[in-house]
């Protein structure tokens, strides 16, 4: 073993048992500082910018990362950043490394859970080696390191690329998608078992079985965070919801409860010292099956190639392991249920997290370290400052990924998010919407107002410590809809499967908050008058809403709200300023990938979205009428496709290019998209300065704010 390897192993042994970032710019030929060139200088090509940061994925099973976090995963590896993936369970399933189909199974073959767990490890190592070096046979160093409570984890280091690591926690999996098996992550979280045992793979260097209590499991994961000091944590969705109030989970129980253990460990890691700032990205898993594809053909095929490597599709004995060189269960359908064609984020898709406040002042917001951080630029020639943090939410709560903003007529800014309360018992676990408002333009933000949740009738009128009530009502009066699905263990996963809040402000300063509830309908809360308590949640209808609602107000003062379904887009509009919102109206738009952006333009609102399968950015102009809104024919913005949300401001568009990197465009320019080499997390945002200069922003994998400016559109010559 080399000196570097011995040093690395010593650090692992020490760590597992156990500053403020500066503003940077995208190297696009533009910066956030004043530009010395003339304001109408022609657009210059983007120059490469280096992706920084340390990325750590935590998934329940071997292959969750390949199915649900790629191509983000492979592209992070390709940049050379430190990438580590943690597998919570062994993924031992039924102990048979063969197809699920009964006619392909050998009933005489005895179950061997340890061997199947090893086969999946072999497949994962092969896929990562291929992503990092192009060779599935690239060698690994495998080490057993002690964790909390007498447990151990296997840590694998790719020798050719030592910044690529795998950590195998090897806890037992549920061996059922939804079945109530107490001996599982779900049972451990809900207190049905005092401890969860291990399932060691047959070839692992970990030699002694162990078990974790809930506390020990949380601490073991937190210690992994403390070791690797990630600036980006990727995990699955802890609140995917149910098919109905008491129905089956929309996702595998190990995915969602594993993500809850990650939430608890992240909260603990956030309380530690000596770590960098970090953000969290949540990924959709099984629900991708019923939603339109998000990846283009090239990206889907690349993703499928790594899945075939993991699945040991060629059946060649390249690894020499009696357990097998990959997961033969996956080999019969390496695409999953269409999962190779999609990647989706379950939170953090709002593009309104950057906004103008008092004249000349800009704000940008992001969830860092479980709290809401913000950066500010006091004036056009000033430097950006931050990150600073808003007042902390109530003890025991964390701000979820994502933020949205609304600007009041006097220049004050409201920032909205959801937060999670882990609670002392499983039934205390919940999510709710929160809002913080500046006390005066340019001043500090006041305490968080608890908006509650539209699902349970909870309206935030009983604030936790540190909260300000957001309503004066003391009951669910006026609430329509279900009242939650408290199961025998107190699980309220359906009632916490919320979208993210967005807000609109009328000419008087009244705020209305819109939110998708867990039944995928649109809900709203409104202030009866400016700076007063919010009224109760109201039902606005719609069915099958995906993503989060978006809102914008046109030049006539009419409000628009839009929400995507899996087949089209629904609209709610005001026929006149101040009139009640009418809808939902069918727009006739085609299916989208589920994420919308809306911005005022001319006498209407421009919608931007991505088309399924190609990922090309498409825009349409919506104009409100006395009846349903009128939409222009959808038009493509040009250039190759991509995935994820698109930030819009004026004619500026910002989003992920087909390679996953940050890119901007000004429609009508050549080339259509100007691309960097910077990866980022969440969604981009964009604003337009009074002089027409566009400003785009993204949160990098280093948990830092990255910005670029683009010149104003070239004026159309007068004949």
XYZ file of C-alpha atoms in Angstrom:
719
model
C 0.000 0.000 0.000
C 1.380 3.402 -0.969
C 2.053 6.152 1.572
C -0.884 8.114 0.139
C -3.143 5.103 0.556
C -1.972 4.505 4.141
C -2.559 8.169 4.949
C -6.035 8.010 3.431
C -6.918 4.887 5.406
C -5.686 6.451 8.646
C -7.918 9.439 7.991
C -10.875 7.122 7.414
C -10.273 5.331 10.688
C -10.030 8.595 12.599
C -12.986 10.310 11.021
C -15.542 7.518 11.002
C -15.126 6.894 14.705
C -15.425 10.096 15.869
C -16.076 29.328 6.055
C -17.825 31.545 4.240
C -17.410 31.185 0.457
C -16.542 34.077 -1.832
C -18.557 35.117 -4.875
C -17.254 33.738 -8.146
C -18.253 34.299 -11.728
C -18.908 32.001 -14.643
C -15.984 32.379 -17.025
C -18.226 33.405 -19.879
C -16.481 36.570 -20.890
C -18.763 38.399 -18.441
C -18.434 39.039 -14.729
C -20.521 40.466 -11.942
C -18.183 43.480 -11.740
C -18.747 46.593 -13.871
C -17.847 45.907 -17.474
C -15.255 48.274 -18.949
C -16.546 47.614 -22.471
C -19.418 49.519 -23.982
C -22.809 48.329 -22.677
C -23.851 47.121 -26.095
C -20.669 45.190 -26.865
C -21.390 42.022 -28.866
C -21.796 38.771 -26.989
C -18.529 36.847 -26.675
C -18.173 33.054 -26.584
C -18.109 31.371 -23.204
C -14.769 30.335 -21.825
C -14.414 27.149 -19.759
C -14.878 27.491 -16.016
C -13.746 24.849 -13.583
C -16.243 23.031 -11.423
C -15.171 22.957 -7.775
C -16.570 21.268 -4.707
C -16.933 17.885 -3.058
C -19.970 15.809 -3.979
C -21.439 13.045 -1.842
C -24.411 10.895 -2.875
C -26.321 8.794 -0.340
C -28.683 6.156 -1.711
C -30.560 3.219 -0.289
C -29.478 0.503 -2.736
C -26.682 -0.206 -5.183
C -28.059 1.065 -8.542
C -30.243 3.920 -7.159
C -27.413 6.281 -8.091
C -27.136 4.902 -11.644
C -30.891 4.919 -12.241
C -31.875 8.180 -10.574
C -28.794 10.446 -10.189
C -27.198 9.971 -13.586
C -26.116 11.812 -15.702
C -25.352 14.227 -12.834
C -23.145 11.527 -11.307
C -21.067 10.680 -14.384
C -20.613 14.355 -15.242
C -19.424 15.149 -11.735
C -16.865 12.352 -12.024
C -15.730 13.618 -15.420
C -14.882 17.064 -13.997
C -12.431 15.623 -11.484
C -14.226 16.828 -8.349
C -14.190 14.551 -5.327
C -17.147 12.175 -5.672
C -18.247 9.685 -3.021
C -21.332 7.490 -2.977
C -22.695 5.962 0.220
C -24.931 2.871 0.030
C -27.024 2.482 3.159
C -28.200 -1.095 2.595
C -26.546 -4.153 1.099
C -29.315 -4.476 -1.494
C -29.484 -8.219 -0.859
C -33.105 -8.569 -2.035
C -34.117 -12.251 -2.271
C -30.535 -13.449 -2.454
C -30.701 -14.656 -6.054
C -28.586 -13.074 -8.754
C -31.025 -13.850 -11.549
C -33.986 -12.293 -13.302
C -37.162 -11.523 -11.381
C -39.249 -13.319 -14.035
C -40.457 -16.656 -12.597
C -39.725 -18.562 -15.819
C -36.098 -17.396 -15.716
C -35.489 -18.255 -12.077
C -34.004 -21.496 -10.809
C -36.112 -22.632 -7.847
C -33.481 -25.203 -6.941
C -30.824 -22.565 -6.419
C -30.664 -21.623 -2.717
C -30.851 -17.999 -1.713
C -27.473 -16.432 -0.933
C -27.974 -12.888 0.278
C -24.263 -12.306 0.904
C -23.334 -13.408 -2.631
C -26.006 -11.291 -4.294
C -24.897 -8.255 -2.271
C -21.342 -8.895 -3.485
C -22.479 -9.237 -7.113
C -24.148 -5.829 -6.903
C -20.995 -4.340 -5.390
C -18.968 -5.784 -8.266
C -21.356 -4.250 -10.774
C -21.219 -0.847 -9.092
C -17.429 -0.840 -8.968
C -17.362 -1.730 -12.664
C -19.766 1.088 -13.586
C -17.848 3.688 -11.549
C -14.519 2.542 -12.949
C -15.946 2.883 -16.447
C -17.322 6.353 -15.723
C -13.976 7.466 -14.277
C -11.389 5.665 -16.427
C -13.243 4.064 -19.345
C -12.294 0.575 -18.054
C -14.575 -1.516 -15.881
C -11.571 -3.533 -14.637
C -9.786 -0.555 -13.088
C -8.561 -1.611 -9.630
C -9.980 -0.616 -6.257
C -8.537 -0.565 -2.769
C -11.082 -2.049 -0.351
C -10.787 -1.321 3.363
C -12.852 -2.016 6.489
C -13.160 0.975 8.801
C -14.916 1.112 12.181
C -18.036 3.224 12.635
C -20.250 3.995 15.628
C -21.650 1.379 17.976
C -19.167 -1.321 17.032
C -20.158 -1.308 13.363
C -17.939 -1.171 10.314
C -18.167 0.172 6.790
C -16.355 -0.888 3.662
C -14.620 1.982 1.892
C -13.483 1.486 -1.707
C -10.989 3.868 -3.367
C -10.499 3.809 -7.135
C -6.699 3.646 -7.421
C -6.502 5.318 -10.828
C -8.803 8.129 -9.623
C -8.511 8.207 -5.805
C -10.977 11.104 -5.579
C -13.701 8.543 -6.465
C -14.827 6.603 -3.360
C -17.608 4.182 -2.444
C -18.816 3.635 1.134
C -20.846 0.507 1.906
C -22.829 0.743 5.166
C -24.291 -2.756 4.552
C -27.463 -2.451 6.610
C -30.215 -4.895 5.811
C -32.720 -3.776 3.185
C -36.511 -4.098 3.525
C -36.692 -6.770 0.787
C -40.068 -5.317 -0.165
C -41.157 -2.118 -1.899
C -44.045 -1.324 0.458
C -44.432 -4.327 2.765
C -44.410 -3.536 6.467
C -41.228 -5.406 7.364
C -40.062 -4.177 10.787
C -36.491 -5.291 10.080
C -35.812 -2.376 7.747
C -34.849 1.275 7.626
C -38.539 2.080 7.928
C -38.914 -0.139 10.987
C -35.816 1.375 12.570
C -37.030 4.937 11.889
C -40.510 4.209 13.236
C -39.194 2.432 16.341
C -40.593 -0.989 15.449
C -37.183 -2.552 16.065
C -34.530 -1.392 18.536
C -31.729 -2.006 16.041
C -31.214 -2.961 12.401
C -28.731 -5.697 11.631
C -26.128 -5.857 8.916
C -26.050 -7.945 5.749
C -22.416 -8.382 4.838
C -21.437 -9.050 1.254
C -19.511 -12.266 0.712
C -16.307 -10.559 -0.417
C -16.319 -7.563 1.897
C -13.312 -6.812 4.110
C -15.829 -6.228 6.929
C -15.714 -9.516 8.820
C -17.894 -9.041 11.900
C -21.695 -8.619 11.740
C -23.127 -5.640 13.603
C -26.332 -3.706 14.163
C -27.256 -0.042 14.510
C -29.794 1.645 16.718
C -31.523 4.615 15.121
C -29.176 6.970 16.905
C -26.122 4.981 15.828
C -27.258 4.868 12.203
C -27.736 8.643 12.122
C -24.357 9.209 13.747
C -22.595 6.780 11.406
C -23.905 8.671 8.356
C -23.051 12.028 9.951
C -19.501 10.782 10.528
C -19.180 9.996 6.827
C -20.195 13.605 6.126
C -17.607 14.803 8.630
C -14.938 12.746 6.873
C -15.597 13.861 3.302
C -16.845 17.401 4.072
C -19.194 17.586 1.088
C -20.289 20.880 -0.399
C -23.112 19.132 -2.302
C -25.129 16.284 -0.763
C -27.342 14.295 -3.112
C -30.061 12.110 -1.708
C -33.447 10.636 -2.562
C -36.902 12.034 -1.809
C -37.977 11.610 1.833
C -41.607 12.543 1.061
C -42.733 11.008 -2.253
C -46.306 10.537 -1.035
C -48.829 7.742 -1.416
C -51.215 6.637 -4.131
C -54.072 7.744 -1.843
C -54.250 8.860 1.796
C -53.659 5.343 3.132
C -52.399 3.672 -0.053
C -49.042 2.367 -1.199
C -45.978 4.567 -1.277
C -45.144 6.150 -4.621
C -41.555 5.046 -4.056
C -39.577 2.223 -2.485
C -39.748 2.483 1.271
C -35.960 2.163 1.570
C -35.558 5.188 -0.723
C -37.755 7.467 1.373
C -36.707 6.266 4.825
C -33.070 6.198 3.806
C -33.508 9.834 2.781
C -34.979 10.624 6.197
C -31.919 9.145 7.868
C -29.864 11.384 5.596
C -31.935 14.396 6.688
C -31.244 13.591 10.336
C -27.530 13.087 9.674
C -27.377 16.295 7.632
C -28.919 18.254 10.489
C -26.283 16.845 12.807
C -23.499 17.587 10.335
C -24.762 21.172 9.987
C -24.274 21.658 13.738
C -20.611 20.649 13.525
C -17.675 23.021 13.178
C -14.864 23.144 10.659
C -16.990 22.146 7.675
C -17.672 24.074 4.474
C -21.099 25.341 3.487
C -23.184 22.682 1.762
C -26.385 22.352 -0.235
C -28.731 19.377 -0.638
C -30.234 18.053 -3.873
C -33.162 15.575 -3.773
C -33.901 13.199 -6.633
C -37.115 11.581 -7.846
C -36.957 7.787 -8.068
C -39.830 5.436 -8.975
C -42.326 8.206 -9.911
C -40.224 8.845 -13.037
C -41.934 5.763 -14.475
C -45.178 7.621 -15.156
C -43.688 10.958 -16.234
C -42.365 12.128 -19.614
C -38.670 11.498 -20.395
C -36.322 14.379 -19.592
C -33.097 13.259 -21.318
C -32.260 13.396 -24.986
C -31.357 10.217 -26.873
C -27.596 10.674 -26.504
C -27.703 11.213 -22.739
C -30.175 8.342 -22.264
C -27.944 5.989 -24.254
C -24.844 6.989 -22.276
C -26.717 6.384 -19.030
C -27.937 3.014 -20.315
C -24.364 1.979 -21.109
C -23.312 2.344 -17.464
C -26.419 0.448 -16.361
C -25.535 -2.415 -18.714
C -22.054 -2.540 -17.209
C -23.582 -2.721 -13.731
C -26.029 -5.397 -14.913
C -23.183 -7.591 -16.231
C -25.041 -7.752 -19.526
C -22.287 -9.521 -21.457
C -21.940 -12.217 -18.752
C -18.169 -12.383 -19.237
C -16.273 -13.430 -16.121
C -14.039 -10.379 -16.046
C -13.972 -10.071 -12.232
C -13.305 -13.677 -11.141
C -15.843 -13.498 -8.319
C -17.948 -16.585 -7.544
C -20.814 -14.226 -6.717
C -20.872 -12.785 -10.227
C -19.653 -9.564 -11.803
C -22.915 -7.619 -11.702
C -26.644 -7.549 -11.035
C -28.368 -10.054 -13.314
C -31.771 -8.932 -12.069
C -31.161 -5.660 -13.880
C -29.790 -7.326 -17.030
C -33.241 -8.290 -18.322
C -34.327 -4.634 -18.237
C -31.374 -2.288 -17.723
C -33.551 0.681 -18.672
C -35.617 0.121 -15.536
C -39.133 1.443 -16.008
C -37.847 4.028 -18.477
C -35.517 5.377 -15.801
C -32.539 5.643 -18.131
C -34.462 8.374 -19.988
C -35.069 10.635 -17.014
C -33.535 12.613 -14.198
C -35.694 14.781 -11.941
C -35.232 16.816 -8.810
C -37.970 16.598 -6.204
C -37.092 19.977 -4.688
C -35.224 23.142 -5.587
C -36.695 23.785 -9.051
C -37.829 27.389 -8.508
C -36.084 29.937 -10.740
C -37.240 33.020 -8.782
C -34.591 32.926 -6.051
C -32.803 36.023 -7.396
C -34.644 39.344 -7.466
C -34.348 43.114 -7.302
C -35.256 44.793 -4.031
C -34.760 48.462 -3.328
C -33.689 50.354 -6.483
C -30.374 48.991 -7.766
C -30.105 46.283 -5.089
C -30.132 42.572 -5.967
C -30.693 39.540 -3.743
C -30.023 35.834 -4.295
C -31.175 33.074 -1.932
C -30.284 29.417 -1.413
C -30.680 26.780 1.284
C -27.225 26.198 2.766
C -26.442 24.167 5.876
C -30.163 23.608 6.451
C -30.849 27.350 6.719
C -31.686 30.127 4.266
C -28.628 31.982 3.015
C -28.594 35.100 0.885
C -26.184 37.203 -1.113
C -26.754 40.849 -1.957
C -25.347 43.415 -4.362
C -26.075 46.913 -3.009
C -25.751 48.652 -6.373
C -24.795 48.166 -10.020
C -21.111 48.926 -9.399
C -20.855 47.230 -6.000
C -19.450 43.807 -5.231
C -21.667 40.934 -4.176
C -21.680 40.235 -0.429
C -22.456 36.962 1.314
C -23.477 34.422 2.105
C -25.339 35.764 5.086
C -28.089 33.871 6.855
C -31.667 34.714 7.686
C -32.821 34.120 11.258
C -32.813 30.431 12.019
C -36.071 28.534 11.824
C -37.498 26.860 14.902
C -35.191 24.412 16.721
C -35.215 20.939 15.208
C -36.199 22.180 11.741
C -34.275 22.558 8.500
C -34.983 24.562 5.351
C -35.452 22.275 2.357
C -33.668 22.823 -0.943
C -35.025 25.674 -3.020
C -36.304 29.208 -2.497
C -38.652 31.614 -4.243
C -39.116 35.338 -3.839
C -41.701 38.070 -4.278
C -41.119 41.825 -4.378
C -43.542 44.177 -2.652
C -44.401 47.565 -4.219
C -42.262 49.397 -1.654
C -39.180 47.327 -2.538
C -39.285 44.859 0.353
C -38.501 41.227 -0.441
C -40.354 38.137 0.757
C -38.563 34.789 0.541
C -40.468 31.493 0.685
C -39.437 27.883 1.210
C -40.510 24.646 2.825
C -38.961 23.286 5.962
C -38.850 19.859 7.546
C -39.372 19.065 11.200
C -37.913 15.691 12.124
C -39.625 15.624 15.509
C -39.059 13.519 18.573
C -41.285 10.698 17.296
C -42.166 9.456 13.784
C -45.611 11.065 13.900
C -43.973 14.453 14.520
C -42.195 14.374 11.152
C -43.705 16.999 8.827
C -43.126 19.607 6.141
C -44.686 23.041 5.913
C -44.346 26.308 4.025
C -42.594 29.298 5.595
C -42.102 32.936 4.619
C -39.683 35.645 5.770
C -40.188 39.336 4.983
C -37.925 42.358 5.180
C -38.902 44.898 7.814
C -38.105 47.721 5.372
C -36.569 47.992 1.898
C -32.925 46.945 2.131
C -33.285 46.087 5.834
C -32.895 42.809 7.705
C -35.402 40.006 7.382
C -37.882 39.374 10.135
C -38.627 35.996 11.740
C -40.039 33.134 9.717
C -43.814 33.049 9.387
C -45.262 29.553 9.506
C -47.728 29.088 6.624
C -48.458 25.501 7.604
C -49.599 22.934 5.073
C -52.776 22.724 2.984
C -52.931 18.957 3.443
C -53.851 18.606 7.090
C -55.654 21.810 7.865
C -52.573 22.959 9.789
C -52.374 26.682 9.076
C -49.422 27.681 11.184
C -51.513 29.312 13.886
C -49.644 27.480 16.645
C -46.086 28.604 15.971
C -43.065 26.737 17.182
C -40.356 28.581 19.035
C -38.855 31.289 16.863
C -41.869 31.438 14.527
C -44.380 34.157 13.899
C -47.937 32.994 13.249
C -49.008 33.525 9.664
C -52.716 33.414 10.313
C -55.292 34.390 12.877
C -57.603 31.430 12.376
C -57.539 28.785 15.095
C -59.184 25.976 13.196
C -59.329 24.507 9.730
C -62.424 26.556 8.913
C -62.677 27.049 5.204
C -60.303 24.153 4.562
C -61.365 21.568 2.044
C -59.599 18.332 1.276
C -58.286 15.379 3.223
C -56.970 15.616 6.735
C -53.896 13.462 6.498
C -53.119 9.801 6.709
C -51.717 9.111 10.120
C -50.973 5.410 9.995
C -50.412 3.073 12.885
C -46.882 4.418 13.207
C -47.905 8.022 12.689
C -46.513 8.166 9.160
C -47.711 11.270 7.358
C -45.681 10.823 4.190
C -48.629 11.634 1.942
C -49.393 14.862 3.731
C -45.802 16.043 3.380
C -45.525 15.361 -0.371
C -45.882 19.070 -1.039
C -44.613 21.254 -3.811
C -42.676 24.424 -3.137
C -44.525 27.688 -2.450
C -44.491 30.602 -4.849
C -46.029 34.023 -4.271
C -47.604 36.940 -6.089
C -48.117 40.478 -4.797
C -50.877 42.839 -5.913
C -50.612 46.604 -6.344
C -51.555 47.219 -2.705
C -48.875 44.870 -1.329
C -51.109 41.888 -0.465
C -49.241 38.574 -0.759
C -50.873 35.409 -2.112
C -49.018 32.111 -1.751
C -49.612 29.238 -4.193
C -48.659 25.652 -3.515
C -49.278 22.170 -4.876
C -50.701 19.878 -2.210
C -50.018 16.137 -1.900
C -53.161 15.354 -3.892
C -51.580 17.370 -6.705
C -54.158 20.143 -6.756
C -53.487 23.872 -6.480
C -53.998 25.656 -3.156
C -53.608 29.294 -2.084
C -53.467 31.541 0.987
C -53.984 35.287 0.780
C -53.549 38.249 3.093
C -56.857 40.125 3.480
C -54.816 43.350 3.535
C -51.112 44.190 3.295
C -49.000 43.157 6.291
C -51.847 41.237 7.911
C -52.323 37.607 8.874
C -52.972 35.167 6.050
C -56.408 33.694 5.554
C -57.063 29.940 5.378
C -55.913 27.691 2.563
C -58.269 27.760 -0.403
C -58.746 25.145 -3.103
C -58.153 26.295 -6.690
C -58.562 22.901 -8.347
C -56.614 21.160 -11.052
C -55.602 17.490 -11.050
C -52.350 15.622 -11.526
C -50.128 18.667 -11.096
C -46.403 18.011 -11.498
C -43.551 20.245 -10.492
C -44.408 23.520 -8.786
C -46.805 26.294 -9.833
C -45.339 29.460 -11.330
C -46.843 32.928 -11.355
C -46.248 36.295 -13.023
C -48.194 39.534 -13.487
C -48.521 41.106 -16.922
C -48.126 44.799 -17.750
C -51.873 45.385 -17.271
C -51.702 44.052 -13.703
C -53.427 40.720 -14.415
C -52.049 37.726 -12.527
C -51.227 34.445 -14.250
C -50.614 31.076 -12.551
C -49.501 27.974 -14.463
C -48.876 24.367 -13.457
C -47.794 21.396 -15.538
C -49.399 17.967 -15.544
C -47.914 14.857 -17.140
C -49.750 15.693 -20.389
C -50.173 19.456 -20.663
C -50.186 22.749 -18.738
C -53.114 24.250 -16.812
C -53.709 27.982 -16.381
C -55.424 30.240 -13.837
C -55.707 33.931 -14.773
C -57.365 37.166 -13.720
C -59.680 38.548 -16.412
C -58.943 42.016 -14.980
C -56.560 43.393 -12.333
C -57.834 42.605 -8.841
C -60.503 40.175 -10.099
C -60.743 36.680 -8.614
C -58.434 34.154 -10.193
C -60.348 32.013 -12.699
C -59.486 28.510 -13.876
C -58.083 26.009 -14.279
C -58.134 26.482 -18.040
C -56.644 23.989 -20.495
C -53.863 25.663 -22.455
C -53.560 23.114 -25.227
C -49.799 23.034 -24.691
C -48.052 19.696 -25.240
C -46.509 17.645 -22.485
C -43.479 19.201 -20.813
C -40.833 17.734 -18.553
C -42.776 19.260 -15.665
C -40.765 22.362 -14.784
C -42.038 25.784 -15.905
C -40.752 29.349 -15.735
C -42.912 32.452 -16.168
C -41.879 36.049 -16.745
C -43.775 39.188 -17.818
C -43.280 40.132 -21.445
C -45.034 42.815 -23.454
C -48.771 42.625 -22.645
C -48.650 39.028 -21.444
C -46.537 36.376 -19.753
C -43.915 34.237 -21.403
C -43.802 30.573 -20.394
C -40.599 28.578 -20.847
C -40.334 24.809 -20.543
C -38.507 21.790 -21.944
C -39.954 19.287 -24.360
C -39.806 15.612 -23.359
C -37.218 13.360 -25.032
C -35.283 16.222 -26.654
C -35.023 18.636 -23.724
C -35.152 21.616 -26.072
C -36.297 24.872 -24.497
C -39.657 26.025 -25.795
C -41.448 29.309 -25.131
C -44.967 30.625 -25.637
C -46.627 33.968 -24.981
C -49.819 33.873 -22.882
C -52.276 36.754 -22.937
C -55.110 36.991 -20.417
C -58.664 37.589 -21.662
C -62.109 37.729 -20.104
C -62.217 33.956 -20.587
C -59.340 31.502 -21.017
C -55.879 32.891 -21.796
C -54.708 32.916 -25.409
C -51.324 31.327 -26.098
C -49.064 31.818 -29.080
C -47.774 28.749 -30.941
C -44.858 27.227 -28.966
C -41.469 28.142 -30.431
C -38.107 26.541 -29.735
C -35.333 28.741 -28.354
C -32.744 26.989 -30.521
C -29.668 24.965 -29.691
C -29.333 21.488 -28.256
C -31.483 20.190 -25.465
C -30.758 19.856 -21.783
C -32.659 19.095 -18.595
C -33.934 20.834 -15.504
C -35.436 24.260 -14.995
C -34.809 27.286 -17.192
C -34.320 30.693 -15.589
C -35.795 33.564 -17.603
C -35.513 37.348 -17.555
C -36.511 39.417 -20.545
C -34.970 37.645 -23.515
C -32.303 35.924 -21.385
C -32.560 32.175 -20.770
C -30.292 30.194 -18.434
C -30.256 26.459 -17.822
C -28.432 23.151 -18.180
C -27.055 22.373 -21.581
C -27.142 18.828 -22.944
C -23.832 18.209 -21.160
C -25.337 19.238 -17.808
C -23.291 22.419 -17.562
C -24.495 25.975 -17.088
C -25.435 27.810 -20.280
C -27.144 31.054 -21.294
C -28.831 32.233 -24.450
C -30.261 35.355 -25.982
C -32.827 34.260 -28.572
C -31.899 35.372 -32.045
C -28.159 35.319 -31.306
C -25.654 32.905 -32.862
C -24.750 30.509 -31.409
C -28.109 29.948 -29.745
C -26.592 28.706 -26.477
C -23.277 29.718 -24.936
C -22.062 26.973 -22.651
C -19.603 26.903 -19.751
C -18.028 23.839 -18.184
C -19.547 24.464 -14.756
C -21.915 22.014 -13.106
C -24.414 23.320 -10.593
C -27.181 22.207 -8.273
C -30.848 23.178 -8.169
C -32.172 25.620 -10.761
C -30.685 28.758 -12.315
C -32.161 32.231 -11.876
C -32.052 35.364 -13.996
C -32.912 39.060 -13.708
C -32.751 42.036 -16.050
C -31.129 45.273 -14.908
C -32.766 48.630 -15.713
C -30.276 49.157 -18.577
C -31.316 45.848 -20.126
C -28.252 43.905 -19.009
C -29.112 40.321 -18.130
C -27.727 38.599 -15.046
C -27.861 34.806 -14.616
C -26.938 32.925 -11.441
C -26.488 29.341 -10.311
C -25.426 27.575 -7.114
C -22.285 25.626 -7.935
C -21.332 22.222 -6.597
C -19.049 24.176 -4.252
C -22.110 25.741 -2.516
C -21.029 29.112 -3.886
C -22.944 31.673 -5.929
C -21.813 31.863 -9.554
C -22.893 34.692 -11.851
C -22.565 35.926 -15.387
C -23.828 39.018 -17.175
C -25.023 39.286 -20.750
C -25.409 42.483 -22.749
C -28.793 43.989 -23.573
C -30.512 42.793 -26.732
C -29.292 44.548 -29.857
C -31.868 47.198 -30.829
C -33.765 46.507 -34.021
C -32.622 49.013 -36.670
C -35.207 51.618 -37.630
C -36.059 51.489 -41.348
